[in-house]
Short mmCIF file of C-alpha atoms and ligand atoms in Angstrom, two decimals:
data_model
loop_
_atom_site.label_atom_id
_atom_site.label_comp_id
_atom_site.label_asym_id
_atom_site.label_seq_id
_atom_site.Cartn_x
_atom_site.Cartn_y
_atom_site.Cartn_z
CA UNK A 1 17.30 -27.04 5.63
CA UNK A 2 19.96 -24.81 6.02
CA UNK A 3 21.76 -24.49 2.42
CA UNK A 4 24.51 -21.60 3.27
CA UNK A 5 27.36 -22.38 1.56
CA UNK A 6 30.64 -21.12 3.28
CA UNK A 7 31.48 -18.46 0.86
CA UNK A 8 34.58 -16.64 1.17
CA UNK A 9 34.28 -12.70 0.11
CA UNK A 10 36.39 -10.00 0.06
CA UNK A 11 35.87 -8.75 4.05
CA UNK A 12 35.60 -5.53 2.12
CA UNK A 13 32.17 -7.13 0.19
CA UNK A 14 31.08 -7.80 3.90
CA UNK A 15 31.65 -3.89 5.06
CA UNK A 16 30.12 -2.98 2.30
CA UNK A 17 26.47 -4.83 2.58
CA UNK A 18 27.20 -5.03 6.56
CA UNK A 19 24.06 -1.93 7.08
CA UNK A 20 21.84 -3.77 4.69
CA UNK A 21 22.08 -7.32 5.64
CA UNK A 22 21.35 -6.02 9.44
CA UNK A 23 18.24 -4.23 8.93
CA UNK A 24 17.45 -7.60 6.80
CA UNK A 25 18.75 -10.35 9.55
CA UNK A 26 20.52 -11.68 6.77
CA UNK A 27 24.39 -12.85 5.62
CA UNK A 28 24.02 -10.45 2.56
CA UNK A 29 21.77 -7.47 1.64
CA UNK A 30 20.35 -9.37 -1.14
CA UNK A 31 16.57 -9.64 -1.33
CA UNK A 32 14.59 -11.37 -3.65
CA UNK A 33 12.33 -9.17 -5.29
CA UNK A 34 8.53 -10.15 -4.69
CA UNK A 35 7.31 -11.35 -7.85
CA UNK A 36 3.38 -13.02 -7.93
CA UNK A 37 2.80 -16.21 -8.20
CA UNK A 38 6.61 -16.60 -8.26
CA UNK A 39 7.39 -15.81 -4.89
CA UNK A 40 5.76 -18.37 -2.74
CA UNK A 41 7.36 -20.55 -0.35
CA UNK A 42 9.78 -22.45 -2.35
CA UNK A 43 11.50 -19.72 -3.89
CA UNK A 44 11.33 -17.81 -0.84
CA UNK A 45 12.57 -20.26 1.81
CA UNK A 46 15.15 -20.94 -1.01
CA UNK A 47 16.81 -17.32 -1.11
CA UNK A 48 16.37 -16.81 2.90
CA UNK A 49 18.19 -20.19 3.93
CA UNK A 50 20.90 -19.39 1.35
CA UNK A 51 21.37 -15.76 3.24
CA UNK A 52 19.55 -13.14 0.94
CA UNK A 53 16.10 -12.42 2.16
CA UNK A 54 12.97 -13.76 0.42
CA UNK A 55 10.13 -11.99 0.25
CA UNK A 56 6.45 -13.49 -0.17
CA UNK A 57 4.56 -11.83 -2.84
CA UNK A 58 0.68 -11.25 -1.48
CA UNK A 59 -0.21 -10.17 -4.76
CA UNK A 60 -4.41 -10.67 -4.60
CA UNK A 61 -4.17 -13.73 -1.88
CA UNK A 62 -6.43 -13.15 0.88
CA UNK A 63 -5.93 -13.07 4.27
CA UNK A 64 -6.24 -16.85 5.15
CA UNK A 65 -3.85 -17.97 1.91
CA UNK A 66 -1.38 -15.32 3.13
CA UNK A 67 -1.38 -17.07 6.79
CA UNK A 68 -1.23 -20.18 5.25
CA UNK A 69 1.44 -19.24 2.38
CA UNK A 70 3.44 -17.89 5.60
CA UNK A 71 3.01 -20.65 7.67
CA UNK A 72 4.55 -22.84 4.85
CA UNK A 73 7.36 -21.26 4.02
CA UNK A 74 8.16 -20.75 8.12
CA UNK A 75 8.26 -24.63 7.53
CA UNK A 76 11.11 -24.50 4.94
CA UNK A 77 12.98 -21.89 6.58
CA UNK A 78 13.60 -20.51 10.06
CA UNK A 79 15.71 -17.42 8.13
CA UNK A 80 14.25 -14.13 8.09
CA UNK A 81 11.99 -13.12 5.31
CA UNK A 82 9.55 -10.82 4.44
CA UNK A 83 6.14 -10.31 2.84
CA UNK A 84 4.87 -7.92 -0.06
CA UNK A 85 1.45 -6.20 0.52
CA UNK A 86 0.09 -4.26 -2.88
CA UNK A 87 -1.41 -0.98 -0.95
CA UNK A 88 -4.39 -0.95 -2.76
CA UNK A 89 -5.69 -4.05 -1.61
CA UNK A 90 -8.80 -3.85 -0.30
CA UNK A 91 -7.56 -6.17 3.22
CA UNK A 92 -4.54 -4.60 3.66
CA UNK A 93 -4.81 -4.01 7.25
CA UNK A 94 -5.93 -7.58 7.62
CA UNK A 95 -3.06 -8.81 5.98
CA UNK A 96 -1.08 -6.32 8.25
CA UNK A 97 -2.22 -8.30 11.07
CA UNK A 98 -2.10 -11.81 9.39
CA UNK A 99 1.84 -10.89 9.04
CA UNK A 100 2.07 -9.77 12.64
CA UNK A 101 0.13 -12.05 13.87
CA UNK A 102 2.98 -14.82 12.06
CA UNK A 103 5.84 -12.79 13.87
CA UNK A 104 6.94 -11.37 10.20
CA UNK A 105 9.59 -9.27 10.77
CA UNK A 106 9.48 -6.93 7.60
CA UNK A 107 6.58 -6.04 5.59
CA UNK A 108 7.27 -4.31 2.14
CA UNK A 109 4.52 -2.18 0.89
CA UNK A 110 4.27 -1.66 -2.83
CA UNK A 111 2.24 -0.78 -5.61
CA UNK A 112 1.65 2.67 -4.33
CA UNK A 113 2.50 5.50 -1.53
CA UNK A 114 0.98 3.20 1.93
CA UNK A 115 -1.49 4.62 3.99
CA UNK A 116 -0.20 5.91 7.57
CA UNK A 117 -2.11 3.52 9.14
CA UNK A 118 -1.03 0.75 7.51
CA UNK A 119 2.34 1.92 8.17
CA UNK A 120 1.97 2.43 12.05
CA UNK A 121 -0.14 -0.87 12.77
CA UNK A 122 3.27 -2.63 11.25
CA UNK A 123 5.13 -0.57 13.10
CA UNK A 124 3.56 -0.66 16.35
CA UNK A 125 2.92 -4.49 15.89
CA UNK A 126 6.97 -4.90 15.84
CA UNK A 127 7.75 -5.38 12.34
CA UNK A 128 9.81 -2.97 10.04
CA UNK A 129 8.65 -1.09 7.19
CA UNK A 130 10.03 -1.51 3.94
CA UNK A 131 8.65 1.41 0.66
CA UNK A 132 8.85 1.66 -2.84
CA UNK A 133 10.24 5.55 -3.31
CA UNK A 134 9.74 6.38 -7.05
CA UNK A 135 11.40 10.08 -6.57
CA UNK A 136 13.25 11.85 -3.78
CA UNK A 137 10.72 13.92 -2.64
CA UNK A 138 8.86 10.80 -1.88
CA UNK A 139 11.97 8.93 -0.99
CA UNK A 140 11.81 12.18 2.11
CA UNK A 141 8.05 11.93 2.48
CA UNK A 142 7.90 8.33 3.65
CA UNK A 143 11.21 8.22 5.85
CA UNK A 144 9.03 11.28 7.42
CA UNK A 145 5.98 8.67 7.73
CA UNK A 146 8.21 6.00 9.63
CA UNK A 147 9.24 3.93 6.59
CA UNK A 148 12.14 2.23 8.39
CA UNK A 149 13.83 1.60 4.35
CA UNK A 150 13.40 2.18 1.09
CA UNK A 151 13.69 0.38 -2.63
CA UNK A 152 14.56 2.70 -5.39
CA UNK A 153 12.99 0.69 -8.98
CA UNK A 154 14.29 1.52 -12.00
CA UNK A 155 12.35 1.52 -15.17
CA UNK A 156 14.90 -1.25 -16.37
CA UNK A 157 12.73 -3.73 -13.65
CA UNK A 158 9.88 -6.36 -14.97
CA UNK A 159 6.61 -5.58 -13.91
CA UNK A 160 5.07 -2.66 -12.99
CA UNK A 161 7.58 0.39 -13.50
CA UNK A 162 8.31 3.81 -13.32
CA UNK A 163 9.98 6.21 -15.97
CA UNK A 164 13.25 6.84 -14.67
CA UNK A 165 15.95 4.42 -14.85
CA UNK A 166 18.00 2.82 -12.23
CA UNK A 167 21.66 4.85 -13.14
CA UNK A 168 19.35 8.06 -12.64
CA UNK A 169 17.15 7.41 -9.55
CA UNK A 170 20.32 6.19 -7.84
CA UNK A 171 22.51 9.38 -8.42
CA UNK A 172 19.20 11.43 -7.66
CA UNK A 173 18.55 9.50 -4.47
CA UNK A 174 21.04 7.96 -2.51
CA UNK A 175 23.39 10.80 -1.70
CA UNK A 176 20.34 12.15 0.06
CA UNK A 177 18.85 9.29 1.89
CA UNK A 178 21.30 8.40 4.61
CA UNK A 179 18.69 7.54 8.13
CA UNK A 180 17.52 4.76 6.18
CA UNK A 181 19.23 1.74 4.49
CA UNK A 182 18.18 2.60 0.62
CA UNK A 183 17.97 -0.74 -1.40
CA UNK A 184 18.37 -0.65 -5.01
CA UNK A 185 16.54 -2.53 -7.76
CA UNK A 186 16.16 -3.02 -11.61
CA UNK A 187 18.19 -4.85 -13.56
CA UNK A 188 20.83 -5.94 -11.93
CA UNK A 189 22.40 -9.24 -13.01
CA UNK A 190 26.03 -9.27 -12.46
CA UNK A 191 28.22 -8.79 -9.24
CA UNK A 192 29.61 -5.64 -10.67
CA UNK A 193 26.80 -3.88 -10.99
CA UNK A 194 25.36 -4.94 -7.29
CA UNK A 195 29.48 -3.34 -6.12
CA UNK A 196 28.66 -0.37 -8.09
CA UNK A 197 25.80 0.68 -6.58
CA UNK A 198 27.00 -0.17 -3.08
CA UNK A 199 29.90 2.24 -3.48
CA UNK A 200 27.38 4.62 -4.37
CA UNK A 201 25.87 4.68 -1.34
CA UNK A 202 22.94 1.71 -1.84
CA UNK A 203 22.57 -0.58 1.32
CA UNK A 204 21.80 -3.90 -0.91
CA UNK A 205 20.04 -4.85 -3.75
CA UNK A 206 16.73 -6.04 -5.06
CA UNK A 207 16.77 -8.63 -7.70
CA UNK A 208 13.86 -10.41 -9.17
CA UNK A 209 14.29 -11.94 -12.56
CA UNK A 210 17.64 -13.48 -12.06
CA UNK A 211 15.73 -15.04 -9.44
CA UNK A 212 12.81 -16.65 -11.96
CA UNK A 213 15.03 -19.81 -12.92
CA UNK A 214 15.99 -20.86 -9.91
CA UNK A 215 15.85 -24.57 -9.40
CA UNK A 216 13.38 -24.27 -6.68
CA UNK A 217 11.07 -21.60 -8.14
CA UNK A 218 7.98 -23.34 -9.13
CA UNK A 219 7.04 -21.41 -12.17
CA UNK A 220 5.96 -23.60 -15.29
CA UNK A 221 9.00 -24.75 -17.05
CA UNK A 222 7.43 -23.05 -20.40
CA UNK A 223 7.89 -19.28 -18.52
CA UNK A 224 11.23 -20.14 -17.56
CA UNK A 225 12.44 -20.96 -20.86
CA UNK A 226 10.90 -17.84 -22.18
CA UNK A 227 13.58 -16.16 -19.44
CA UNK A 228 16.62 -17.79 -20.66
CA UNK A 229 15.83 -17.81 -24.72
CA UNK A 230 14.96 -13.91 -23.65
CA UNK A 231 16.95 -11.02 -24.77
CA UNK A 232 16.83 -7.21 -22.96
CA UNK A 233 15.54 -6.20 -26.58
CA UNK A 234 12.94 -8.13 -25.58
CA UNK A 235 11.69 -7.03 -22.31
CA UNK A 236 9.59 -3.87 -23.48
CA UNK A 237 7.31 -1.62 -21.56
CA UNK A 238 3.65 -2.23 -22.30
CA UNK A 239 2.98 0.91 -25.39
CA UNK A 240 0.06 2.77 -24.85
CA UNK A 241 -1.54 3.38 -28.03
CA UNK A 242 -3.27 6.47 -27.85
CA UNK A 243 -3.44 8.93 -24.50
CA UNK A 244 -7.27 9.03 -24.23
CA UNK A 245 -6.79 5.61 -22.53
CA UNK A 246 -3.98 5.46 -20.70
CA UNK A 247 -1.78 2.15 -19.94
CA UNK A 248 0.04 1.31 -16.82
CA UNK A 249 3.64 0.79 -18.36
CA UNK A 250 4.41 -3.44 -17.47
CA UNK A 251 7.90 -4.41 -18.69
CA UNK A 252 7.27 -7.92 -20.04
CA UNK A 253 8.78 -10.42 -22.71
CA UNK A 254 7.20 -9.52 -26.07
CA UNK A 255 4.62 -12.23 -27.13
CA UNK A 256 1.33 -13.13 -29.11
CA UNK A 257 -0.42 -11.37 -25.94
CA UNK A 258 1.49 -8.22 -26.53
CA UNK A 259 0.18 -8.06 -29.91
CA UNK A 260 -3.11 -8.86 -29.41
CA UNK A 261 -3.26 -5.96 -26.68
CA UNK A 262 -2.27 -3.25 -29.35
CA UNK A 263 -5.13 -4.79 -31.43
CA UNK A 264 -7.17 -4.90 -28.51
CA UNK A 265 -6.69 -1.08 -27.37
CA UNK A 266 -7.06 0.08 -31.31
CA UNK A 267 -10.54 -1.55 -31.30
CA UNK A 268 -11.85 -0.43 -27.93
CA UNK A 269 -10.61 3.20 -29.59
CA UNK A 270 -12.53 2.78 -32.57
CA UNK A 271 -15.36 1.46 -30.75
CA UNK A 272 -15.15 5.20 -28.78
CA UNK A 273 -14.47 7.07 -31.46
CA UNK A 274 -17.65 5.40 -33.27
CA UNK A 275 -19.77 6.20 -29.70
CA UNK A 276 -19.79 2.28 -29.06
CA UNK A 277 -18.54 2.48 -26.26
CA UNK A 278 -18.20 5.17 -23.26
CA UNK A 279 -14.92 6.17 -21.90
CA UNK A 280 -15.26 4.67 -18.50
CA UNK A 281 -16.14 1.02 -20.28
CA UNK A 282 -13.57 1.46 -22.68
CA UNK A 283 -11.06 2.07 -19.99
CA UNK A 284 -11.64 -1.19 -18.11
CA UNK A 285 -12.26 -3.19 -20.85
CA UNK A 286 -8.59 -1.90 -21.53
CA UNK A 287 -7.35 -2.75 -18.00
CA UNK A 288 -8.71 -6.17 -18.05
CA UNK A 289 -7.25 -7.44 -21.13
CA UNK A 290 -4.34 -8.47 -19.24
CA UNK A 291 -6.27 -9.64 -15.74
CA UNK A 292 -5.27 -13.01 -14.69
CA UNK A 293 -2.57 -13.13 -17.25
CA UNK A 294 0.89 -13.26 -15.28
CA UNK A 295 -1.36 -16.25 -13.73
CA UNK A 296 -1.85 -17.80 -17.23
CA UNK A 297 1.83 -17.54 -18.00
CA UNK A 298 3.50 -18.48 -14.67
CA UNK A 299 1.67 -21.15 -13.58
CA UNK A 300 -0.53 -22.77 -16.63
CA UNK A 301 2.69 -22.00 -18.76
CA UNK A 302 0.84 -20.01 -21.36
CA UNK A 303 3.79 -18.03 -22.52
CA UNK A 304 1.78 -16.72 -25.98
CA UNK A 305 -1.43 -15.13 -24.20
CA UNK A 306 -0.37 -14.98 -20.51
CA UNK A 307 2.14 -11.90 -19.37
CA UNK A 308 6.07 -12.58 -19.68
CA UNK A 309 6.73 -9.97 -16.52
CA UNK A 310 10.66 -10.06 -16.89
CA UNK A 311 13.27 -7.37 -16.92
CA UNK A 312 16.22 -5.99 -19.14
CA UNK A 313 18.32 -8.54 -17.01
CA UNK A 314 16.57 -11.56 -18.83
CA UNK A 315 19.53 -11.97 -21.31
CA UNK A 316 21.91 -12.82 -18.46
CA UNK A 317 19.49 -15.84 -17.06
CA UNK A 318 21.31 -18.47 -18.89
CA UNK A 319 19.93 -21.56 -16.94
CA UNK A 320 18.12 -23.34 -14.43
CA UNK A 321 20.27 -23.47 -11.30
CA UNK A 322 19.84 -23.52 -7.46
CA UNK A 323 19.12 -19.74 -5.91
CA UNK A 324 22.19 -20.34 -3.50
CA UNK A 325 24.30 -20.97 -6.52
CA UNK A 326 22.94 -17.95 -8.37
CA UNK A 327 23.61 -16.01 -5.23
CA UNK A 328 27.07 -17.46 -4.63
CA UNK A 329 27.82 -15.88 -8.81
CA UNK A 330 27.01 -12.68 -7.84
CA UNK A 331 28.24 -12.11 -5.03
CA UNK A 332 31.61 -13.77 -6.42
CA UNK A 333 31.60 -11.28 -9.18
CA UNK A 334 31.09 -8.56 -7.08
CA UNK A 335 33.94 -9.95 -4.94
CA UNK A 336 36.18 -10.78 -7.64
CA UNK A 337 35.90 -7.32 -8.95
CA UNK A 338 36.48 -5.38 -5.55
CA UNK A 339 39.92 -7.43 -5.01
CA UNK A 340 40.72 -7.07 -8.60
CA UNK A 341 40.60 -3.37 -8.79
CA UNK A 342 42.64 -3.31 -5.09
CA UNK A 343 45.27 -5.32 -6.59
CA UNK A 344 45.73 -2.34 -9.65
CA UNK A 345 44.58 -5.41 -12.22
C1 FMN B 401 7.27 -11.79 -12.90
C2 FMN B 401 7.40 -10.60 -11.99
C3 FMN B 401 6.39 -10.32 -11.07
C4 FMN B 401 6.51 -9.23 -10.19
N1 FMN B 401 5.54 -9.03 -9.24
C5 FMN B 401 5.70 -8.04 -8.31
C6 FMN B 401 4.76 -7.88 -7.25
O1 FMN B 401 3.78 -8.61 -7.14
N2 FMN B 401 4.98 -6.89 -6.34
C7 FMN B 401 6.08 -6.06 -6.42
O2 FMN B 401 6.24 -5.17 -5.58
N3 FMN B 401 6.99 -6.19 -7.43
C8 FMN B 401 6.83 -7.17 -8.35
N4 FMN B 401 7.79 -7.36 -9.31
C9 FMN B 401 9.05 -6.55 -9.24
C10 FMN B 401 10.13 -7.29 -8.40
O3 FMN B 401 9.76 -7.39 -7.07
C11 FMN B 401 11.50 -6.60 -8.46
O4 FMN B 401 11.47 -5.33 -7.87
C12 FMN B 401 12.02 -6.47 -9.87
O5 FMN B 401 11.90 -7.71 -10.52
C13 FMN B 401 13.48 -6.01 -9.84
O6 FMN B 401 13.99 -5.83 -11.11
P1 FMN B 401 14.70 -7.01 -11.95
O7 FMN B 401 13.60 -7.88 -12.43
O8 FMN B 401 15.35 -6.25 -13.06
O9 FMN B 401 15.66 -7.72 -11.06
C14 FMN B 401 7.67 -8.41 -10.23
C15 FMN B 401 8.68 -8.68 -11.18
C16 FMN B 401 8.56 -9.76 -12.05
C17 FMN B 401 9.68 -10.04 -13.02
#
C-alpha cells in the first residue's frame, strides 16, 4: 500500500516545505488539487501514500457517497488526506459532519468565502481548515475567521478561476500572510517553479492538472489524451459574449462544446433582445449549458461536448505515468535546481 519511494532531496528542499508538509501530515507540501470526478479514491490514495496529500473532491456528492467515497479511499491509504466541500452546497454542514464523523483531518472549503459556522463545526470537531483567498484582504478576513491555511489560485488554474494570475497574487499575498502556512496554486508544472514560490514565502503547492494523467486516476482515457495532445494556447477562459449575461470564467481545453456555447449564449441574446425570453430564463438557460458536462467529459469520455477543465500547465503533461513518479520529477527538479544554483552552475 505504501508506495514512498526513498527519494533523496536537497535537505535544503526539506527546510524549505518542512511548515507545509506539517500542517499537511505529509513527506512534502504537495497537495493534489481537488478536481470532480477526478479526485476520488484512486487518485487520492495514490498522491497521499506517495507523500503529497490528496484531497477528495465532494463536488455535488451527497452526504452518504461522501462517507462512502471516504471510507474507500481510507481503504487504499492510511496517509493523511483531505476533502473539498463547494460552500454553496446546500448539505454542507452535513458533509462537515460526514468528514468528522470519518476522523478527516483537513477539510478545504472552496467555491466561495465559507460560512462561520461551517468553519467552527470543523474546527471544533478537530479537523483543520483549509480556504481559497482570492485577494489579501480576504486572505486577512478568513485567517481572522479561524481558517487554519490558505490556497492562493491563479487565473493560470483549470476550472473555476479568478482574474489575477499566480506571479501577481503571490507577490501581493505572501509577504503578508505569515500565521498561516499559504499554499500556492495554478499552473505549476515543473520543480522550478514549485522552488520559486517556496523562496517566496509559499508553504507548498497545489497542483491539479499535472495530476489528471496519472496512472491511477480513473478519468476516461479519451480526457486524458486531450491533456497530453493539449497546449497552454489551448486552455482558455470560458468568453462571455456580451455583459447582460454574465459567465463564470472556467479555464478549459477548447472544443466543439466551447463553440457551441458562444452559439448558444448569442441565441439566448437574440432571443432577449427579440422579448423571447426574460432575463432571469435567459440567464439559466446560459448557466446550464455546461451542467453535467465535466461529467460527460471525464467519465463518459466525451471530449467534443463535455468540459476539458485543464490548466495552462497542460502542455507539460506528456504521458500517462504513476502519481509517485510524477511527484518524484518535480520534486527532483526543484531539487536539482536548488543544488545547482548552490554549486554557482
Ligand atoms: C478538471 C478539474 C476539475 C476541478 N475541480 C475542482 C473542484 O471541484 N473544486 C475545487 O476547489 N477546485 C477544482 N479544480 C481546481 C484544482 O483543485 C486546482 O486548484 C487547480 O487545478 C490548480 O491549478 P493547475 O490545474 O494549474 O495545477 C479543478 C481543476 C481541474 C483541472
Amino acid at each position: 500500500m505504501d508506495v514512498l519511494a526513498p527519494m533523496t532531496l536537497d535537505p535544503a528542499m526539506d527546510t524549505l516545505m518542512q511548515r507545509g508538509a506539517a500542517f499537511l501530515g505529509t513527506r512534502y507540501a504537495v497537495l493534489g488539487g481537488a478536481m470532480s470526478w477526478v479526485s476520488e479514491r484512486n487518485l487520492v490514495a495514490a498522491l497521499s501514500n506517495a507523500g503529497a496529500f490528496g484531497v477528495i473532491a465532494c463536488g455535488a456528492m451527497m452526504p452518504d457517497r461522501l462517507a462512502e467515497e471516504i471510507a474507500a479511499t481510507q481503504a487504499l491509504t492510511d496517509k493523511p488526506f483531505g476533502v473539498n466541500l463547494i460552500t454553496m452546497h446546500p448539505n454542507l454542514m452535513e458533509l462537515v459532519q460526514v468528514c468528522l464523523n470519518a476522523r478527516v483531518g483537513h477539510i478545504v472549503f472552496a467555491g466561495g468565502i465559507p460560512p462561520g459556522p461551517a468553519i467552527k463545526a470543523a474546527k471544533d470537531g478537530g479537523a483543520k481548515v483549509i480556504c481559497f483567498a482570492p485577494a489579501l484582504a480576504l486572505a486577512k478576513k478568513l485567517v481572522r475567521s479561524g481558517a487554519d491555511a490558505l490556497v492562493i489560485e491563479g487565473s493560470e488554474a483549470g476550472g473555476h478561476i479568478g482574474p489575477v494570475s499566480l506571479t501577481v497574487l503571490a507577490q501581493e499575498i505572501l509577504p503578508h500572510i505569515r500565521d498561516v502556512p499559504v499554499y500556492v496554486a495554478g499552473g505549476i508544472g515543473r520543480g522550478e517553479a514549485i522552488l520559486s514560490y517556496l523562496e517566496m514565502g509559499a508553504a507548498g503547492v497545489q497542483i491539479g492538472t499535472r495530476f489528471v494523467c496519472a496512472t491511477e486516476c480513473v478519468a476516461h482515457p479519451n480526457f486524458k489524451r486531450a491533456f497530453i495532445r493539449g497546449a497552454a494556447r489551448d486552455a482558455l477562459p470560458t468568453v462571455q459574449l456580451d455583459e447582460s449575461f454574465p459567465v463564470i470564467p472556467v479555464r478549459a481545453l477548447q472544443n466543439e462544446g466551447t463553440k457551441r456555447f458562444l452559439e448558444h449564449q448569442a441565441e439566448v441574446l437574440r432571443r432577449f433582445k427579440a422579448g423571447e425570453v426574460a432575463k432571469d430564463a435567459g440567464q439559466l438557460e446560459i448557466e446550464h449549458f455546461w451542467a453535467g458536462a465535466l461529467r460527460r467529459a471525464v467519465v463518459d469520455g466525451d471530449v467534443e461536448n463535455g468540459s476539458l477543465m485543464a490548466g495552462q500547465s497542460v502542455g507539460m503533461v506528456t504521458k500517462e505515468q504513476p502519481a509517485a513518479e510524477i511527484i518524484a520529477e518535480l520534486l527532483a527538479q526543484a531539487s536539482a535546481a536548488l543544488t545547482a544554483r548552490r554549486a554557482g552552475a
